[in-house]
Amino acid sequence: MRETSQKTLLRALAGEALSPPPVWLMRQAGRYLPEYRATRARAGDFLSLCYNPDLATEVTLQPIRRYGFDAAILFADILLVPQALGADLWFVTGEGPRLSTITGDEGVAALKPAGEIHETLAPVYQTVRNVASALPRETTLIGFAGAPWTVATYMIAGRGTPDQGPAHKLKAENPGAFEALMARITEATIEYLAAQIEAGAEVVKLFDSWAGSLEGEDFRRYCQQPIATIIEALKARYPDVPVIAFPRGAGAAYAGFARATGADCVALDQSVSPEWAAANVQVNGCVQGMLDPRHMVTGGDALVSEARAIVRALRGGPHVFNLGHGITPDADPENVHRLLDAIRG
Ligand code: CP3
């Protein structure tokens, strides 16, 4: 048995203020690490890596071995769910993901039922089982999925878009198709995260990377509400599994997000200040994030002083140290050591 009481991440997510705070980094397994690049080359391409449990386990563990983070995040991608629902998916090197597009009712009707995603995703569940049995006992395993709005933006446009224009257009012109798509993704996400928890994920995180393009009532309906629905379904089955929600770019709407959705922790991007987060978000529970990922490229005194300022501002309540978005491929692996020294030192 792994001992929960030793796990700093679970303690912080349960509401404890810890000094130093637990720390992990978004995209901690990735191209800035030479050992990741080597394993990815062995896999051949990114998707083959995601669907190879031995190699996906290896890259999940690499940053834990190198840095001793308090949490490991499953190595996979938010776009595996669209693929499991029947979308075509491929990655263009140097550019990013490409998918078949959904432009109307027929596209949604052609998707598989949510209950049929597990055959495609079985290798991911095997990775979760492998990592769960290999982790040091003080390290927490985080599973994840994309939130429905962000996943829908990729399924509709067939790629990443600067303003999520195609998804906004479908929402305006064919709300029936748009809402049916959102409902299907929501259902599939509940299935997917429940299966990750069954396989050994101790925490799950929902990434709503494009939440910032939803305004007002749209933010409530298409970011907050689907996330609340997913959390409610998971909590009914797994009341003790904490959920982290990342409505990136939510701005003022970060305040109250935990209460509106039932999330145990809200992840914040670098556009908000730690003082604002302490006063407006941490009052409702654990917070995570805010360090600009550029510091991991530039390093120096600014990295240390910014990291310490975040720790100082949030030390009165539950806090998990993290970046405001994923670490980038041009980050210097040495800067991660400098960051950990600044937080733990
Ligand atoms: O270490 C971890 O954080 C776990 C693994 C993880 C990946 N993607 C691996 C990955 C996680 C949690 C994600 C989430 C993800 N994927 C998001 C949400 C978070 C965010 O960044 O906003 C999104 C939007 C995606 C979709 C996606 N996957 C894009 C747009 C890209 C291309 C951009 C890029 O960085 O190349 C990916 C590819 C991807 N996912 C890589 C990794 C390590 C790089 C692929 C490679 O090795 O070439």
PDB file of C-alpha atoms in Angstrom, residues 139-293:
ATOM      1  CA  THR A 139       5.023  10.818  -5.251  1.00  0.00           C
ATOM      2  CA  THR A 140       1.417  11.330  -6.361  1.00  0.00           C
ATOM      3  CA  LEU A 141       0.140  10.180  -9.762  1.00  0.00           C
ATOM      4  CA  ILE A 142      -1.994  12.700 -11.667  1.00  0.00           C
ATOM      5  CA  GLY A 143      -4.241  11.602 -14.532  1.00  0.00           C
ATOM      6  CA  PHE A 144      -5.788  14.146 -16.897  1.00  0.00           C
ATOM      7  CA  ALA A 145      -8.072  14.984 -19.777  1.00  0.00           C
ATOM      8  CA  GLY A 146      -8.918  18.062 -21.788  1.00  0.00           C
ATOM      9  CA  ALA A 147     -12.050  19.948 -20.747  1.00  0.00           C
ATOM     10  CA  PRO A 148     -14.933  19.729 -23.262  1.00  0.00           C
ATOM     11  CA  TRP A 149     -14.617  23.259 -24.684  1.00  0.00           C
ATOM     12  CA  THR A 150     -10.896  22.947 -25.407  1.00  0.00           C
ATOM     13  CA  VAL A 151     -11.283  19.463 -26.907  1.00  0.00           C
ATOM     14  CA  ALA A 152     -14.236  20.700 -29.002  1.00  0.00           C
ATOM     15  CA  THR A 153     -12.155  23.592 -30.391  1.00  0.00           C
ATOM     16  CA  TYR A 154      -9.650  21.085 -31.821  1.00  0.00           C
ATOM     17  CA  MET A 155     -12.346  18.702 -33.097  1.00  0.00           C
ATOM     18  CA  ILE A 156     -14.182  21.491 -34.905  1.00  0.00           C
ATOM     19  CA  ALA A 157     -11.190  23.346 -36.383  1.00  0.00           C
ATOM     20  CA  GLY A 158      -9.006  20.270 -36.915  1.00  0.00           C
ATOM     21  CA  ARG A 159      -6.052  22.107 -35.362  1.00  0.00           C
ATOM     22  CA  GLY A 160      -5.028  24.697 -32.801  1.00  0.00           C
ATOM     23  CA  THR A 161      -6.391  28.159 -33.630  1.00  0.00           C
ATOM     24  CA  PRO A 162      -5.439  31.591 -32.287  1.00  0.00           C
ATOM     25  CA  ASP A 163      -9.021  32.650 -31.471  1.00  0.00           C
ATOM     26  CA  GLN A 164     -10.983  29.364 -31.615  1.00  0.00           C
ATOM     27  CA  GLY A 165     -12.958  30.978 -34.457  1.00  0.00           C
ATOM     28  CA  PRO A 166     -14.386  27.796 -36.027  1.00  0.00           C
ATOM     29  CA  ALA A 167     -15.747  26.574 -32.661  1.00  0.00           C
ATOM     30  CA  HIS A 168     -17.347  29.969 -31.931  1.00  0.00           C
ATOM     31  CA  LYS A 169     -18.872  29.892 -35.421  1.00  0.00           C
ATOM     32  CA  LEU A 170     -20.408  26.420 -35.007  1.00  0.00           C
ATOM     33  CA  LYS A 171     -21.711  27.436 -31.572  1.00  0.00           C
ATOM     34  CA  ALA A 172     -23.443  30.460 -33.105  1.00  0.00           C
ATOM     35  CA  GLU A 173     -24.689  28.887 -36.363  1.00  0.00           C
ATOM     36  CA  ASN A 174     -25.564  25.339 -35.304  1.00  0.00           C
ATOM     37  CA  PRO A 175     -25.992  25.292 -31.542  1.00  0.00           C
ATOM     38  CA  GLY A 176     -27.653  21.858 -31.732  1.00  0.00           C
ATOM     39  CA  ALA A 177     -24.583  20.228 -33.268  1.00  0.00           C
ATOM     40  CA  PHE A 178     -22.246  22.173 -30.983  1.00  0.00           C
ATOM     41  CA  GLU A 179     -24.109  21.154 -27.826  1.00  0.00           C
ATOM     42  CA  ALA A 180     -24.360  17.522 -28.947  1.00  0.00           C
ATOM     43  CA  LEU A 181     -20.589  17.519 -29.470  1.00  0.00           C
ATOM     44  CA  MET A 182     -19.977  19.076 -26.047  1.00  0.00           C
ATOM     45  CA  ALA A 183     -22.265  16.469 -24.440  1.00  0.00           C
ATOM     46  CA  ARG A 184     -20.460  13.592 -26.165  1.00  0.00           C
ATOM     47  CA  ILE A 185     -17.035  14.879 -25.086  1.00  0.00           C
ATOM     48  CA  THR A 186     -18.307  15.419 -21.535  1.00  0.00           C
ATOM     49  CA  GLU A 187     -19.558  11.842 -21.328  1.00  0.00           C
ATOM     50  CA  ALA A 188     -16.358  10.426 -22.828  1.00  0.00           C
ATOM     51  CA  THR A 189     -14.248  12.463 -20.410  1.00  0.00           C
ATOM     52  CA  ILE A 190     -16.115  11.043 -17.411  1.00  0.00           C
ATOM     53  CA  GLU A 191     -15.550   7.514 -18.786  1.00  0.00           C
ATOM     54  CA  TYR A 192     -11.873   8.215 -19.482  1.00  0.00           C
ATOM     55  CA  LEU A 193     -11.044   9.776 -16.110  1.00  0.00           C
ATOM     56  CA  ALA A 194     -12.968   7.082 -14.207  1.00  0.00           C
ATOM     57  CA  ALA A 195     -10.890   4.441 -16.022  1.00  0.00           C
ATOM     58  CA  GLN A 196      -7.663   6.299 -15.153  1.00  0.00           C
ATOM     59  CA  ILE A 197      -8.724   6.383 -11.489  1.00  0.00           C
ATOM     60  CA  GLU A 198      -9.541   2.655 -11.583  1.00  0.00           C
ATOM     61  CA  ALA A 199      -6.046   2.070 -13.007  1.00  0.00           C
ATOM     62  CA  GLY A 200      -4.344   4.043 -10.200  1.00  0.00           C
ATOM     63  CA  ALA A 201      -4.541   7.795 -10.849  1.00  0.00           C
ATOM     64  CA  GLU A 202      -4.789   9.498  -7.433  1.00  0.00           C
ATOM     65  CA  VAL A 203      -5.701  12.982  -8.682  1.00  0.00           C
ATOM     66  CA  VAL A 204      -7.156  14.091 -12.008  1.00  0.00           C
ATOM     67  CA  LYS A 205      -6.717  17.386 -13.821  1.00  0.00           C
ATOM     68  CA  LEU A 206      -8.931  19.019 -16.461  1.00  0.00           C
ATOM     69  CA  PHE A 207      -7.128  21.271 -18.942  1.00  0.00           C
ATOM     70  CA  ASP A 208      -9.333  24.016 -20.407  1.00  0.00           C
ATOM     71  CA  SER A 209      -6.521  25.702 -22.307  1.00  0.00           C
ATOM     72  CA  TRP A 210      -8.844  27.884 -24.384  1.00  0.00           C
ATOM     73  CA  ALA A 211     -11.288  28.913 -21.627  1.00  0.00           C
ATOM     74  CA  GLY A 212     -10.055  32.499 -22.076  1.00  0.00           C
ATOM     75  CA  SER A 213     -11.991  32.939 -25.318  1.00  0.00           C
ATOM     76  CA  LEU A 214     -15.356  32.291 -23.629  1.00  0.00           C
ATOM     77  CA  GLU A 215     -17.062  35.428 -22.298  1.00  0.00           C
ATOM     78  CA  GLY A 216     -19.826  35.901 -19.745  1.00  0.00           C
ATOM     79  CA  GLU A 217     -22.703  33.441 -20.137  1.00  0.00           C
ATOM     80  CA  ASP A 218     -20.666  31.367 -22.619  1.00  0.00           C
ATOM     81  CA  PHE A 219     -17.964  30.929 -19.973  1.00  0.00           C
ATOM     82  CA  ARG A 220     -20.546  29.622 -17.515  1.00  0.00           C
ATOM     83  CA  ARG A 221     -22.224  27.308 -20.036  1.00  0.00           C
ATOM     84  CA  TYR A 222     -19.260  25.890 -21.902  1.00  0.00           C
ATOM     85  CA  CYS A 223     -16.348  26.062 -19.449  1.00  0.00           C
ATOM     86  CA  GLN A 224     -17.774  26.019 -15.930  1.00  0.00           C
ATOM     87  CA  GLN A 225     -20.860  23.829 -16.453  1.00  0.00           C
ATOM     88  CA  PRO A 226     -19.216  20.892 -18.293  1.00  0.00           C
ATOM     89  CA  ILE A 227     -16.370  20.870 -15.765  1.00  0.00           C
ATOM     90  CA  ALA A 228     -18.920  20.868 -12.911  1.00  0.00           C
ATOM     91  CA  THR A 229     -20.783  17.971 -14.591  1.00  0.00           C
ATOM     92  CA  ILE A 230     -17.586  15.921 -14.923  1.00  0.00           C
ATOM     93  CA  ILE A 231     -16.524  16.609 -11.340  1.00  0.00           C
ATOM     94  CA  GLU A 232     -19.977  15.749  -9.987  1.00  0.00           C
ATOM     95  CA  ALA A 233     -19.981  12.402 -11.817  1.00  0.00           C
ATOM     96  CA  LEU A 234     -16.470  11.553 -10.636  1.00  0.00           C
ATOM     97  CA  LYS A 235     -17.137  12.595  -7.038  1.00  0.00           C
ATOM     98  CA  ALA A 236     -20.244  10.393  -6.954  1.00  0.00           C
ATOM     99  CA  ARG A 237     -18.018   7.374  -7.655  1.00  0.00           C
ATOM    100  CA  TYR A 238     -14.684   8.517  -6.180  1.00  0.00           C
ATOM    101  CA  PRO A 239     -15.425  11.073  -3.455  1.00  0.00           C
ATOM    102  CA  ASP A 240     -11.825  11.045  -2.207  1.00  0.00           C
ATOM    103  CA  VAL A 241     -10.092  11.675  -5.533  1.00  0.00           C
ATOM    104  CA  PRO A 242      -9.188  15.371  -5.811  1.00  0.00           C
ATOM    105  CA  VAL A 243      -9.703  17.281  -9.053  1.00  0.00           C
ATOM    106  CA  ILE A 244      -7.556  20.159 -10.349  1.00  0.00           C
ATOM    107  CA  ALA A 245      -9.208  22.455 -12.913  1.00  0.00           C
ATOM    108  CA  PHE A 246      -7.248  24.748 -15.246  1.00  0.00           C
ATOM    109  CA  PRO A 247      -9.522  27.283 -16.976  1.00  0.00           C
ATOM    110  CA  ARG A 248      -6.565  29.031 -18.615  1.00  0.00           C
ATOM    111  CA  GLY A 249      -7.149  32.704 -19.292  1.00  0.00           C
ATOM    112  CA  ALA A 250     -10.250  32.906 -17.066  1.00  0.00           C
ATOM    113  CA  GLY A 251      -8.999  36.166 -15.488  1.00  0.00           C
ATOM    114  CA  ALA A 252     -11.485  37.546 -12.960  1.00  0.00           C
ATOM    115  CA  ALA A 253     -13.581  34.376 -13.391  1.00  0.00           C
ATOM    116  CA  TYR A 254     -10.916  32.359 -11.562  1.00  0.00           C
ATOM    117  CA  ALA A 255     -12.547  33.787  -8.415  1.00  0.00           C
ATOM    118  CA  GLY A 256     -15.451  31.521  -7.496  1.00  0.00           C
ATOM    119  CA  PHE A 257     -14.441  28.829 -10.017  1.00  0.00           C
ATOM    120  CA  ALA A 258     -13.765  26.199  -7.350  1.00  0.00           C
ATOM    121  CA  ARG A 259     -17.157  26.759  -5.735  1.00  0.00           C
ATOM    122  CA  ALA A 260     -18.965  26.785  -9.080  1.00  0.00           C
ATOM    123  CA  THR A 261     -17.404  23.501 -10.248  1.00  0.00           C
ATOM    124  CA  GLY A 262     -16.479  21.526  -7.131  1.00  0.00           C
ATOM    125  CA  ALA A 263     -12.774  21.547  -8.072  1.00  0.00           C
ATOM    126  CA  ASP A 264     -10.387  20.945  -5.165  1.00  0.00           C
ATOM    127  CA  CYS A 265      -7.685  23.097  -6.753  1.00  0.00           C
ATOM    128  CA  VAL A 266      -7.688  25.825  -9.383  1.00  0.00           C
ATOM    129  CA  ALA A 267      -4.652  26.147 -11.649  1.00  0.00           C
ATOM    130  CA  LEU A 268      -3.839  29.731 -12.645  1.00  0.00           C
ATOM    131  CA  ASP A 269      -1.949  31.096 -15.622  1.00  0.00           C
ATOM    132  CA  GLN A 270       0.700  33.829 -15.412  1.00  0.00           C
ATOM    133  CA  SER A 271      -1.720  36.679 -16.156  1.00  0.00           C
ATOM    134  CA  VAL A 272      -2.850  36.884 -12.524  1.00  0.00           C
ATOM    135  CA  SER A 273      -0.706  37.917  -9.563  1.00  0.00           C
ATOM    136  CA  PRO A 274      -0.107  35.655  -6.575  1.00  0.00           C
ATOM    137  CA  GLU A 275      -1.443  38.361  -4.233  1.00  0.00           C
ATOM    138  CA  TRP A 276      -4.688  38.521  -6.200  1.00  0.00           C
ATOM    139  CA  ALA A 277      -4.892  34.712  -6.206  1.00  0.00           C
ATOM    140  CA  ALA A 278      -4.371  34.572  -2.430  1.00  0.00           C
ATOM    141  CA  ALA A 279      -7.152  37.082  -1.810  1.00  0.00           C
ATOM    142  CA  ASN A 280      -9.646  35.839  -4.407  1.00  0.00           C
ATOM    143  CA  VAL A 281      -9.052  32.172  -5.227  1.00  0.00           C
ATOM    144  CA  GLN A 282      -7.131  30.573  -2.350  1.00  0.00           C
ATOM    145  CA  VAL A 283      -9.970  31.626  -0.020  1.00  0.00           C
ATOM    146  CA  ASN A 284     -11.967  28.769  -1.611  1.00  0.00           C
ATOM    147  CA  GLY A 285      -9.219  26.122  -1.602  1.00  0.00           C
ATOM    148  CA  CYS A 286      -5.923  25.084  -3.078  1.00  0.00           C
ATOM    149  CA  VAL A 287      -4.275  27.056  -5.895  1.00  0.00           C
ATOM    150  CA  GLN A 288      -1.523  26.153  -8.310  1.00  0.00           C
ATOM    151  CA  GLY A 289       0.502  27.885 -11.037  1.00  0.00           C
ATOM    152  CA  MET A 290       1.365  31.437 -12.105  1.00  0.00           C
ATOM    153  CA  LEU A 291       5.121  31.296 -12.705  1.00  0.00           C
ATOM    154  CA  ASP A 292       5.767  32.439 -16.273  1.00  0.00           C
ATOM    155  CA  PRO A 293       7.274  29.464 -18.161  1.00  0.00           C
TER     156      PRO A 293
END
